[in-house]
Tab-separated table of C-alpha atoms in Angstrom:
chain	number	residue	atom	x	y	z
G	1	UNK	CA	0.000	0.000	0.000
G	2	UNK	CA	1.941	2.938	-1.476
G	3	UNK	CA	-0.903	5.479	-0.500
G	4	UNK	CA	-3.962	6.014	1.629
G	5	UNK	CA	-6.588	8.465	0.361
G	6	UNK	CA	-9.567	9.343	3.101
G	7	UNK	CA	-12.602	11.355	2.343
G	8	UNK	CA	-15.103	12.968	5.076
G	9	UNK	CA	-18.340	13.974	4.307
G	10	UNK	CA	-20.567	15.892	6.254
G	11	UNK	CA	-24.574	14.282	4.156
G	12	UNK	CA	-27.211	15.939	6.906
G	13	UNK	CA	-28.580	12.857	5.657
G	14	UNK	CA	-27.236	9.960	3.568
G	15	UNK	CA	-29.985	8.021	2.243
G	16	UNK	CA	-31.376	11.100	0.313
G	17	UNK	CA	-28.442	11.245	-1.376
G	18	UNK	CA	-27.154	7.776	-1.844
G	19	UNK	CA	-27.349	7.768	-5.666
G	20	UNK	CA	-25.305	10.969	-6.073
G	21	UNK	CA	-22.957	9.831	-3.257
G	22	UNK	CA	-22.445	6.515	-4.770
G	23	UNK	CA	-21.153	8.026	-8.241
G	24	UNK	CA	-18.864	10.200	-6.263
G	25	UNK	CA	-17.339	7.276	-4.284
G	26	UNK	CA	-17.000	5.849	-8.165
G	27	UNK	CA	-15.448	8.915	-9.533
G	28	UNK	CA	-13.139	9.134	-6.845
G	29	UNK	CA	-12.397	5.716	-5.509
G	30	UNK	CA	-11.163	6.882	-2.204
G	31	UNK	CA	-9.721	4.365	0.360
G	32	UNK	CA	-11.918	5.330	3.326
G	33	UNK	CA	-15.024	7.399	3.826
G	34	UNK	CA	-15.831	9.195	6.685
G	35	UNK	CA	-19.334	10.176	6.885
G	36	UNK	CA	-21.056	12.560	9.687
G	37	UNK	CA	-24.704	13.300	10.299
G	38	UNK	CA	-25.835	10.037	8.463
G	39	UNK	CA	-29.012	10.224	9.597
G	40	UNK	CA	-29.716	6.678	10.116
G	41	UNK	CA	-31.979	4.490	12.066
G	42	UNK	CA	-30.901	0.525	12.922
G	43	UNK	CA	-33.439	-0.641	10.725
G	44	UNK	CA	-31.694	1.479	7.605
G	45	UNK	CA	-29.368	-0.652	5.430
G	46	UNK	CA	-26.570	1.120	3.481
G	47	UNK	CA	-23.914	-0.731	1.536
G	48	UNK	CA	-21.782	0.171	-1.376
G	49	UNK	CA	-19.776	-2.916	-3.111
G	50	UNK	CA	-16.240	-3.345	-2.226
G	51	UNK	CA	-17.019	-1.724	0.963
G	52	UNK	CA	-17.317	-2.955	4.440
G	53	UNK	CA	-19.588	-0.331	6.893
G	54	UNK	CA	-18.920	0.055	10.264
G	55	UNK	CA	-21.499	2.901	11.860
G	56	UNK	CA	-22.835	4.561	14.897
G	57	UNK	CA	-26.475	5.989	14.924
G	58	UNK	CA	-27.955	8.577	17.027
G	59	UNK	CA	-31.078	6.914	18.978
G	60	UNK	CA	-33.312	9.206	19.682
G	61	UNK	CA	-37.480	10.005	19.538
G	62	UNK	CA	-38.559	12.040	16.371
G	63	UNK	CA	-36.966	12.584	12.989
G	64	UNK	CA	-33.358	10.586	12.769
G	65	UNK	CA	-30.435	13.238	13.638
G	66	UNK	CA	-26.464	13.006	13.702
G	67	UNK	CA	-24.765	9.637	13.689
G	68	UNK	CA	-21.288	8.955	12.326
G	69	UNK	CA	-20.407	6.442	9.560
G	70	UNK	CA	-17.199	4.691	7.908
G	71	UNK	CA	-16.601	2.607	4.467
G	72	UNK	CA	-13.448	0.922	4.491
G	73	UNK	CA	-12.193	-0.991	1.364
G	74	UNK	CA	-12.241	-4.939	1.818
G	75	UNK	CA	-8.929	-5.471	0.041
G	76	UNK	CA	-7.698	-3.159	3.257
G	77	UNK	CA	-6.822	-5.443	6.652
G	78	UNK	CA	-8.854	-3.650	9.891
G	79	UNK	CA	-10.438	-4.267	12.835
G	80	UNK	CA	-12.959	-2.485	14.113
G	81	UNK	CA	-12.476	-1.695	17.849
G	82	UNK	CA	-15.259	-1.103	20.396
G	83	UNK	CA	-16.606	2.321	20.757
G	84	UNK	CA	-15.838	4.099	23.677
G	85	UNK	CA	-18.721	5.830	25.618
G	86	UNK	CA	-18.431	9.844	24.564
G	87	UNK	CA	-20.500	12.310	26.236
G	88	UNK	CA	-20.033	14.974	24.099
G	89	UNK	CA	-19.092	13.610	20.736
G	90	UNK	CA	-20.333	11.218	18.120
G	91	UNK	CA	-17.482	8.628	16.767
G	92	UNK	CA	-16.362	5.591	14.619
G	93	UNK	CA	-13.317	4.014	14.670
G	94	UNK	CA	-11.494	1.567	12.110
G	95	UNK	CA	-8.279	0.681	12.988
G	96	UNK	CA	-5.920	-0.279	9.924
G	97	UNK	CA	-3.619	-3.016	10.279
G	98	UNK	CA	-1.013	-2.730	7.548
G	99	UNK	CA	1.854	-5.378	6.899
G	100	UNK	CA	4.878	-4.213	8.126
G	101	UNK	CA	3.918	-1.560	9.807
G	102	UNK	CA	1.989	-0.232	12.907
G	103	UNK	CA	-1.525	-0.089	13.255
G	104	UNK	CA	-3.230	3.383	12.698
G	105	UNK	CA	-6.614	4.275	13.557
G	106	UNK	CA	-9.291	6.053	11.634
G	107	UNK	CA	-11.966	8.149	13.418
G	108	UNK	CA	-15.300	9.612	12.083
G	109	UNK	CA	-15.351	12.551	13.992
G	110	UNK	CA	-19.005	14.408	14.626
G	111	UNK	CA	-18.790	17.258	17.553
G	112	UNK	CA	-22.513	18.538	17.477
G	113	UNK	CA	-23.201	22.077	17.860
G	114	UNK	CA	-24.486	21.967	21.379
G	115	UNK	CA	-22.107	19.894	23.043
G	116	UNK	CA	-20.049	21.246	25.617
G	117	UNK	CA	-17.477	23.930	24.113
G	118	UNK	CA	-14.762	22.738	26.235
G	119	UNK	CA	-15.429	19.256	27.682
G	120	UNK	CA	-15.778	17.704	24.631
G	121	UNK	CA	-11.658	17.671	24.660
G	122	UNK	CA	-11.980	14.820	27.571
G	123	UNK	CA	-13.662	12.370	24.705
G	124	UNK	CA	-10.640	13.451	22.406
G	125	UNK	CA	-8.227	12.179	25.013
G	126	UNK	CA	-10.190	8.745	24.929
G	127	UNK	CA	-9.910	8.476	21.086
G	128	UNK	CA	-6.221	9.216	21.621
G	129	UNK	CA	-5.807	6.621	23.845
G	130	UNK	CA	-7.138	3.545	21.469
G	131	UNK	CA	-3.948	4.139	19.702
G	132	UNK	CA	-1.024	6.466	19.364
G	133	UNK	CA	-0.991	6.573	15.868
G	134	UNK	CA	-4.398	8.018	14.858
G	135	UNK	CA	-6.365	10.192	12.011
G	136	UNK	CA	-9.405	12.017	13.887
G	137	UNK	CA	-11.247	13.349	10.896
G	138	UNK	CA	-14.420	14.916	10.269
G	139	UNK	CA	-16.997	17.785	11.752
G	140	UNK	CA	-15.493	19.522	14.496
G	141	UNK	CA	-17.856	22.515	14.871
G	142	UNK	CA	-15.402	24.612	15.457
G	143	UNK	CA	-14.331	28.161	14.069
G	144	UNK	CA	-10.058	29.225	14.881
G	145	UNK	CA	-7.821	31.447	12.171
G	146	UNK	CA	-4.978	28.711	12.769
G	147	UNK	CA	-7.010	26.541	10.436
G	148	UNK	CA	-8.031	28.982	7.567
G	149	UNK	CA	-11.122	30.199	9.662
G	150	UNK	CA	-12.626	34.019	10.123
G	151	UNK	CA	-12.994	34.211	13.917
G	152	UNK	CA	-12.269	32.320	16.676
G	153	UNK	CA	-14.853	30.735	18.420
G	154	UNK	CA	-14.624	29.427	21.907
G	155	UNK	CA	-14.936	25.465	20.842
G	156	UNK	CA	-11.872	26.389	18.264
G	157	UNK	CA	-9.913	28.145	21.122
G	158	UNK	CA	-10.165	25.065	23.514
G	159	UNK	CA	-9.800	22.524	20.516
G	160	UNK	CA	-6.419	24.963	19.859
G	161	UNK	CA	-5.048	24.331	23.240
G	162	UNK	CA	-5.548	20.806	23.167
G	163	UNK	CA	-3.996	20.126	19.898
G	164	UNK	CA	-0.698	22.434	21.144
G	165	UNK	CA	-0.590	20.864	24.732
G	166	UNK	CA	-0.762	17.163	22.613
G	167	UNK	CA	1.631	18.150	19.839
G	168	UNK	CA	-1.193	16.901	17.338
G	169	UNK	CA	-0.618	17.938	13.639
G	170	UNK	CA	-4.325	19.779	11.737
G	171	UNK	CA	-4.437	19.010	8.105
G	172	UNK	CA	-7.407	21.810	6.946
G	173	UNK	CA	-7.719	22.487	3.230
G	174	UNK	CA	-6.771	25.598	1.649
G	175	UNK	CA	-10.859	26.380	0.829
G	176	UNK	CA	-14.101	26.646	2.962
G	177	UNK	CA	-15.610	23.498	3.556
G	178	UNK	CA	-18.887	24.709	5.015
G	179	UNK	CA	-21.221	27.351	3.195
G	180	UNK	CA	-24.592	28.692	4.465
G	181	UNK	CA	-26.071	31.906	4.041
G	182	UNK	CA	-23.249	34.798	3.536
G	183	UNK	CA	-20.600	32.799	5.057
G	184	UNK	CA	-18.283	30.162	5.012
G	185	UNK	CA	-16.065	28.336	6.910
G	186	UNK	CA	-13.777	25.400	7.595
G	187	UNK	CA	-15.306	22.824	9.894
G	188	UNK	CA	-14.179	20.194	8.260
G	189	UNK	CA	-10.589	19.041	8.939
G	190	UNK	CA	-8.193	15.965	10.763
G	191	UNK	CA	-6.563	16.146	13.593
G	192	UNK	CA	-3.064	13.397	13.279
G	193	UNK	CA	-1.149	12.178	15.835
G	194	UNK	CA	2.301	10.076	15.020
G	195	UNK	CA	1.106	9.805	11.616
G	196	UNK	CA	4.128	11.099	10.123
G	197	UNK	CA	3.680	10.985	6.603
G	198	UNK	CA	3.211	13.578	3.509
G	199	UNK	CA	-0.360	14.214	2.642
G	200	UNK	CA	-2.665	16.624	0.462
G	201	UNK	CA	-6.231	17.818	1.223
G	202	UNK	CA	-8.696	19.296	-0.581
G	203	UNK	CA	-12.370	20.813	-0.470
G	204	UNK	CA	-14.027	19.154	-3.433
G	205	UNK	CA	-17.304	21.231	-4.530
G	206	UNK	CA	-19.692	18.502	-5.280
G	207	UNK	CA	-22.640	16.646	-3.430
G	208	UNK	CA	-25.273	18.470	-2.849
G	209	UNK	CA	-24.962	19.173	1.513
G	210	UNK	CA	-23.996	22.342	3.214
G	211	UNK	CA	-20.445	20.763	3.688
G	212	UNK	CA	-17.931	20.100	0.952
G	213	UNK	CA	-16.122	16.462	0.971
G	214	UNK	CA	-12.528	16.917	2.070
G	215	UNK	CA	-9.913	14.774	0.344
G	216	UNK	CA	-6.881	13.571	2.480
G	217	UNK	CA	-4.158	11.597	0.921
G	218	UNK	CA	-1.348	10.368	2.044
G	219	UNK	CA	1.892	8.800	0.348
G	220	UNK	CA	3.260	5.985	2.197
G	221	UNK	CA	6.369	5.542	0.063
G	222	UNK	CA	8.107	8.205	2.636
G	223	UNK	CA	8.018	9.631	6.025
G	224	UNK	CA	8.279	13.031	7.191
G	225	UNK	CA	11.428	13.057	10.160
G	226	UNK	CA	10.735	15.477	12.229
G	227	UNK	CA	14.029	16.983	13.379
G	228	UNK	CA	12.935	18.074	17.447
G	229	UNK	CA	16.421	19.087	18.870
G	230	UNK	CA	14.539	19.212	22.506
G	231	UNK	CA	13.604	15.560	22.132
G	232	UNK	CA	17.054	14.008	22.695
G	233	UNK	CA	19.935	14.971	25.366
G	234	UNK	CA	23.690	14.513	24.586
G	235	UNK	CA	26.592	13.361	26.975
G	236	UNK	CA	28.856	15.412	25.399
G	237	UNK	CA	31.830	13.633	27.561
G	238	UNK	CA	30.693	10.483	26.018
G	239	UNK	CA	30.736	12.131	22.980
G	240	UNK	CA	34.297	13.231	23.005
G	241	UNK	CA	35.472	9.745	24.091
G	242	UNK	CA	33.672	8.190	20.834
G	243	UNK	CA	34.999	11.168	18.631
G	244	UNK	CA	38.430	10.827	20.387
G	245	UNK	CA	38.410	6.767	19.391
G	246	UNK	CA	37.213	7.421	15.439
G	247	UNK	CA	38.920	10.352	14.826
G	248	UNK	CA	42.448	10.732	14.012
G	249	UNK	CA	43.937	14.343	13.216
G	250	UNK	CA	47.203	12.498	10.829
G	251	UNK	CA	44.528	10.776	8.681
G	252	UNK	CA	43.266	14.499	7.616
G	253	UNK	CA	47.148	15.021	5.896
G	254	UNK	CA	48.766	15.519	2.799
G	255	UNK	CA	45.980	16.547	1.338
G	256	UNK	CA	46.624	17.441	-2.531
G	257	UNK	CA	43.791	17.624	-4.680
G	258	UNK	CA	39.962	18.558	-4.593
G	259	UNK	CA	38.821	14.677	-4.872
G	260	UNK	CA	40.922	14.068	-1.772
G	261	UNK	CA	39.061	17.281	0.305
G	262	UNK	CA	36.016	15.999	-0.423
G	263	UNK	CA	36.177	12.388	0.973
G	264	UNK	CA	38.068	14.046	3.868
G	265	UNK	CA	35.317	16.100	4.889
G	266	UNK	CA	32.675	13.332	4.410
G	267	UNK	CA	34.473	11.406	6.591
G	268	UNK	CA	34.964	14.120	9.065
G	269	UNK	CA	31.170	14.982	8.839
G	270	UNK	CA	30.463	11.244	9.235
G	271	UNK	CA	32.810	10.738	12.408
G	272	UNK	CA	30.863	14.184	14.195
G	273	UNK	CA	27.571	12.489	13.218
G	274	UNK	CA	28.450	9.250	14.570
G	275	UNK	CA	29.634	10.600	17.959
G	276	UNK	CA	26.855	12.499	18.499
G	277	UNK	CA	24.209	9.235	17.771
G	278	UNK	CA	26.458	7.522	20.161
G	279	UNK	CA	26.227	10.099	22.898
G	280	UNK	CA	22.467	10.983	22.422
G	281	UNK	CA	19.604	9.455	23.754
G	282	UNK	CA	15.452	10.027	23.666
G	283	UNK	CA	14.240	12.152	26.578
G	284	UNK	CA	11.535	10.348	27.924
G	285	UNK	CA	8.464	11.991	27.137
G	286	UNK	CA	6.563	12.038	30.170
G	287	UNK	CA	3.669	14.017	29.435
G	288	UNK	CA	0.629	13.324	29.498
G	289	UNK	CA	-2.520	14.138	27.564
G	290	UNK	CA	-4.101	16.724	29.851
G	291	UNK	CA	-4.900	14.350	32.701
G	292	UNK	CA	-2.925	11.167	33.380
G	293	UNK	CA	-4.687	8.147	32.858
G	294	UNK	CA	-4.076	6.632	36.904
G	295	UNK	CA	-5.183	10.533	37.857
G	296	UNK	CA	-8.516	9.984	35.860
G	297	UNK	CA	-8.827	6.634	37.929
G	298	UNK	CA	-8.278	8.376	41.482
G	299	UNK	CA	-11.205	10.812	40.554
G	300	UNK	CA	-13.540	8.321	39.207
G	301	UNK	CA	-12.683	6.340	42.679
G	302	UNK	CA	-13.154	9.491	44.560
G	303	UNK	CA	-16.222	10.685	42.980
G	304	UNK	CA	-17.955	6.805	43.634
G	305	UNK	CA	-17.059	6.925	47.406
G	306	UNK	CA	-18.945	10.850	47.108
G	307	UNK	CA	-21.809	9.710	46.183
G	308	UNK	CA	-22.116	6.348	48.376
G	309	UNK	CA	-21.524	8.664	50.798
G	310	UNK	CA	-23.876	11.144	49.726
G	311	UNK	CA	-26.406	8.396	49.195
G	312	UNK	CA	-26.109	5.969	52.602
G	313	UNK	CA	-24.497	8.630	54.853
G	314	UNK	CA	-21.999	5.986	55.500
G	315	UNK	CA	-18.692	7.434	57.782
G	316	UNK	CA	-16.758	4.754	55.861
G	317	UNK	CA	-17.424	6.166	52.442
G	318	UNK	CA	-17.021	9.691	54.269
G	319	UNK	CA	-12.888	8.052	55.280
G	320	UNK	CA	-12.967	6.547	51.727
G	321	UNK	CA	-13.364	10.072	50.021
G	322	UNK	CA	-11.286	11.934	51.952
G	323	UNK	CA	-8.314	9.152	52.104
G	324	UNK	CA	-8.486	9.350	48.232
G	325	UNK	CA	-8.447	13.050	47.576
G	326	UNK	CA	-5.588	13.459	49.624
G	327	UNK	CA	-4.015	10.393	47.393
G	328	UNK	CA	-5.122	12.536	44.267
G	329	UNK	CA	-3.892	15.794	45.465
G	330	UNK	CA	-0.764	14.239	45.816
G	331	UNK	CA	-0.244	12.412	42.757
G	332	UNK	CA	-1.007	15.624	40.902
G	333	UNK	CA	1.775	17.523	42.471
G	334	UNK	CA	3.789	15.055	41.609
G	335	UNK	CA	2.492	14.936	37.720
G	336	UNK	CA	3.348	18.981	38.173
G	337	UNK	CA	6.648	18.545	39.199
G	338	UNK	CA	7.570	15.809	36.383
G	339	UNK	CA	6.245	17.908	33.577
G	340	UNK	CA	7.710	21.140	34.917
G	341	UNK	CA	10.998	18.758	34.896
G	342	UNK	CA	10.673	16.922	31.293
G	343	UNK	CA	10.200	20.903	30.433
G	344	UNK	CA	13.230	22.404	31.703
G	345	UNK	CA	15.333	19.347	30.295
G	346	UNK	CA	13.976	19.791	26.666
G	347	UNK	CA	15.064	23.191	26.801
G	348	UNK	CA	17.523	24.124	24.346
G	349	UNK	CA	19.303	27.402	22.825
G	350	UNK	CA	19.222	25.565	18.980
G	351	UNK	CA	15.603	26.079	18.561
G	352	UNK	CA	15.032	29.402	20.522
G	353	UNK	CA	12.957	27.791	23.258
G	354	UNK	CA	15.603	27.978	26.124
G	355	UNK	CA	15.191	32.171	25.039
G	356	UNK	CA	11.070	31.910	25.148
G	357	UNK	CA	11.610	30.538	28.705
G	358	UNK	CA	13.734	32.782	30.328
G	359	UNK	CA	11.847	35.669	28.311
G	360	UNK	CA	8.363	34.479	30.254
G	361	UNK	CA	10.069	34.071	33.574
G	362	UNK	CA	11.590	37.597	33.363
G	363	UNK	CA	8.420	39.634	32.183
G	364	UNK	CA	7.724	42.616	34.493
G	365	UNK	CA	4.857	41.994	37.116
G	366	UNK	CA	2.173	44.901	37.562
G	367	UNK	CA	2.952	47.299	39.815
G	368	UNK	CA	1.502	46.986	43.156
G	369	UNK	CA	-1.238	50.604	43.065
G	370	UNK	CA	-0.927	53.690	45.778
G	371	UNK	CA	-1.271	52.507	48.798
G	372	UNK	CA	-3.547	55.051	51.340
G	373	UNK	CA	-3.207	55.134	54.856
G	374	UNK	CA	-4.090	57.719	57.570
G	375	UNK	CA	-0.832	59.403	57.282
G	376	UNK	CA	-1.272	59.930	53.308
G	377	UNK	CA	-0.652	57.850	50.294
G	378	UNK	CA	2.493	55.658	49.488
G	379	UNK	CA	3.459	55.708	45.918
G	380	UNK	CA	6.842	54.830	45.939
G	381	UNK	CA	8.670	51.525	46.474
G	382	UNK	CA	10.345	52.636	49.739
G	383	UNK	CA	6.985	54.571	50.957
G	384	UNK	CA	4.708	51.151	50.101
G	385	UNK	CA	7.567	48.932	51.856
G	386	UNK	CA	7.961	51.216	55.074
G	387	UNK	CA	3.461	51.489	54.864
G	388	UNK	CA	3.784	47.712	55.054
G	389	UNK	CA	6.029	47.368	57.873
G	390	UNK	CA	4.283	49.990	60.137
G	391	UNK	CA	1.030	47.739	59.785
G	392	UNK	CA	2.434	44.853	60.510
G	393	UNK	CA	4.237	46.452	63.397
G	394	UNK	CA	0.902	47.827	65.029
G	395	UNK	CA	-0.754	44.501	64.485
G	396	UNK	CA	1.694	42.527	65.920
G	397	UNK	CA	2.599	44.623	69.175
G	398	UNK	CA	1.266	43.975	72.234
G	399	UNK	CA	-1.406	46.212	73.750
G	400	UNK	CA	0.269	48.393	76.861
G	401	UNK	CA	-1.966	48.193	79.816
G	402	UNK	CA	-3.056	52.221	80.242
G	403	UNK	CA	-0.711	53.632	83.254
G	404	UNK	CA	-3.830	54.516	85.820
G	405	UNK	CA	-4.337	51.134	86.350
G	406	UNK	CA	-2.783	50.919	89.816
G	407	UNK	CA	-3.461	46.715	90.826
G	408	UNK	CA	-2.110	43.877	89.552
G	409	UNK	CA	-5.022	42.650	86.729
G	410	UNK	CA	-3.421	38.750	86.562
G	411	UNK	CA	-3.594	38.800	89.947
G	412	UNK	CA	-7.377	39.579	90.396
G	413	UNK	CA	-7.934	37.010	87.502
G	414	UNK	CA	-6.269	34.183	89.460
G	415	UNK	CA	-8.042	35.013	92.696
G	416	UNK	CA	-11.321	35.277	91.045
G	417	UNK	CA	-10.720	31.765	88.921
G	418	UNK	CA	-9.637	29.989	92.460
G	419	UNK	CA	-12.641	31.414	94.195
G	420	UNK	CA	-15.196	30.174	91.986
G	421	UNK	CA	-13.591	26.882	91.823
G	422	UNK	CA	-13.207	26.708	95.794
G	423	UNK	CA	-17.310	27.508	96.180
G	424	UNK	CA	-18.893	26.045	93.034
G	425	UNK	CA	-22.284	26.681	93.250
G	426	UNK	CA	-24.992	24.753	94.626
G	427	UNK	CA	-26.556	21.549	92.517
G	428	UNK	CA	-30.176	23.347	91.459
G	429	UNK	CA	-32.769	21.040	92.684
G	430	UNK	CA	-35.041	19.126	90.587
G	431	UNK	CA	-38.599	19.933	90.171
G	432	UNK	CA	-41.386	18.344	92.777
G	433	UNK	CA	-43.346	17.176	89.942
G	434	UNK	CA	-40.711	15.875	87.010
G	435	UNK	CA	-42.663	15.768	83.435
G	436	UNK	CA	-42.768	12.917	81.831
G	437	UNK	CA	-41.843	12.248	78.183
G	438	UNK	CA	-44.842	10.265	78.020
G	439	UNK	CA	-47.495	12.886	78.733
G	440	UNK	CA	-46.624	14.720	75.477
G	441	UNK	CA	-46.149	11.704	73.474
């Protein structure tokens, strides 16, 4: 398989359009199809030869809404994975199993307009997790200008964030992909993750649906290497032992034509090269997506001893809860301190980042305002330090007893707490005539 071509289609309903859509999937031949808002109801039947159909449908009363959809070519070996439960997204999964070569899964991708703007990021994390190499495409509802959009809608901000804090790669096509009345936008796009191969997408104007079908292709014959200077660390004393052992400063003499410079820097280029591959090793990328996958175990624990709690009134729930948020408020100071750590050592002064660091770190903090007080207002540094100091000082300070008190006050105090426990008073005495519980029962 030199190539895999994948097409997403937003129908708003296939089965009104299966004739058109079938001469399309003729015309085009693509590898995949991705469908969104199919439409569907269990008891519909869609098939197109040569295809196997994996789907989702939206249950619901009334007309037939949403649903997501995926053909997959039979001559292509999948499996088709169980769907996760999503609370805030609509998704099918195919998961190609190439020879030779690691398994990659496809998502149908439908984020409905009235999900949750920013949740709906927590049922990305659980696509990412089926596999690490993954193609999420489809509708994502969601408006940003870093893929070819007019404004930035909140849904496209938090989808933005999660896509930069995951290092996932969005393939968009160069043209609108939705068009309604006096606008257009792109809605339509993939989301890859370790995926890393060459590809072309497109907006093709045909099918008659508010959304364009989006053409991604990808060549297989190479891979893109991404050259991350920040994601390996170098011993560079190990590296001057290994350069020390292949490199010999005689070998580089008598030098005496232009055939003979060239081999000799080759070499010399190769020698650097190999020292440094030597010396080098991965830094071990222990970030997680958003929330750790043991973290988002502690809070599902936590929340389930809540609400037994909640429900029974049980104190051993009440222990349970509070046993395991201190257990999660722990672990996530930890997760803090590792990523803050896996940060620091991936800086590096190559690709500018070790500069963007210190830059953040050393930006000015706002100014703390005038401070007033009864003897006038401190502007100044020294004025708002000294202000400070006074307060604290007059908080802090003991009260002075005023000087016409002529007696001894701790002395009264003791006598008067060693009287009253000398002659406690007398036991009151009970009533002639108790009252019984029973008379008002």
């Amino acid at each position: 398989m030199s190539g895999l071509s994948l097409c997403s289609w937003n129908a708003n309903g296939l089965l009104s359009k299966i004739f058109e859509f079938n001469l399309f999937v003729e015309k085009y031949d693509p590898d995949i199809l991705l469908i969104q808002e199919t439409h569907l109801r269990p008891t519909h039947n869609t098939n197109i030869k040569n295809y196997t159909c994996y789907r989702n449908d939206r249950i619901v009363n009334g007309p037939a809404t949403g649903g997501t959809l995926i053909f997959i070519q039979n001559s292509i070996p999948h499996v088709n994975p169980p769907t996760p439960t999503f609370h805030h997204i609509e998704a099918t999964t195919v998961t190609i199993t190439p020879p030779n070569a690691n398994p990659v899964s496809i998502t149908s991708i439908y984020v409905p307009p009235r999900s949750d703007n920013r949740l709906f990021t927590l049922d990305l994390e659980t696509i990412l997790q089926i596999n690490s190499n993954c193609v999420i495409f489809g509708d994502f509802n969601a408006t940003h200008s870093a893929w070819n959009c007019s404004h930035n809608s909140t849904r496209g901000t938090q989808l933005k964030t999660f896509t930069d804090a995951t290092n996932l790669g969005i393939a968009f096509p160069a043209s609108h992909t939705r068009y309604g009345y006096n606008s257009a936008n792109t809605l339509d796009f993939a989301l890859i993750s370790n995926f890393n191969f060459p590809y072309t997408i497109e907006s093709i104007s045909e099918l008659s649906s508010d959304h364009n079908p989006v053409m991604l292709s990808f060549n297989l014959n190479s891979s893109i290497h991404k050259n991350n200077s920040r994601a390996i660390t170098t011993c560079w004393s190990a590296f001057k032992i290994h350069l020390k052992n292949h490199f010999h400063l005689s070998d580089y003499a008598n030098i005496n034509n232009p055939t003979m410079l060239e081999n000799k820097i080759a070499k010399f280029t190769d020698a650097v090269s190999s020292a440094h591959s030597h010396a080098s090793e991965p830094i071990t990328a222990t970030r997680h997506i958003y929330t750790p996958q043991h973290i988002k175990q502690i809070i599902t624990l936590k929340n389930r001893a809540r609400k037994l709690y909640q429900r029974t009134l049980n104190p051993t729930h009440k222990t349970e809860t509070n046993r395991l948020q201190a257990i999660l408020k722990r672990e996530i100071k930890i997760h803090k301190q590792n990523t803050w750590a896996t940060k620091l050592a991936s800086l590096e002064p190559q690709d500018n980042s070790l500069w963007q660091m210190q830059k953040h770190l050393r930006k000015k903090r706002s100014n703390i305002p005038n401070l007033t007080s009864p003897s006038g207002i401190a502007s100044t540094d020294e004025q708002k330090a000294n202000l400070i100091a006074n307060t604290f000082i007059d908080n802090y300070t003991e009260n002075k007893r005023p000087g016409n008190f002529t007696t001894n006050i701790d002395s009264d105090v003791t006598n008067t707490i060693r009287n009253f426990f000398a002659t406690p008073p007398p036991t009151p005495t009970p009533p002639t005539n108790p009252v019984e519980i029973s008379d008002y029962v």
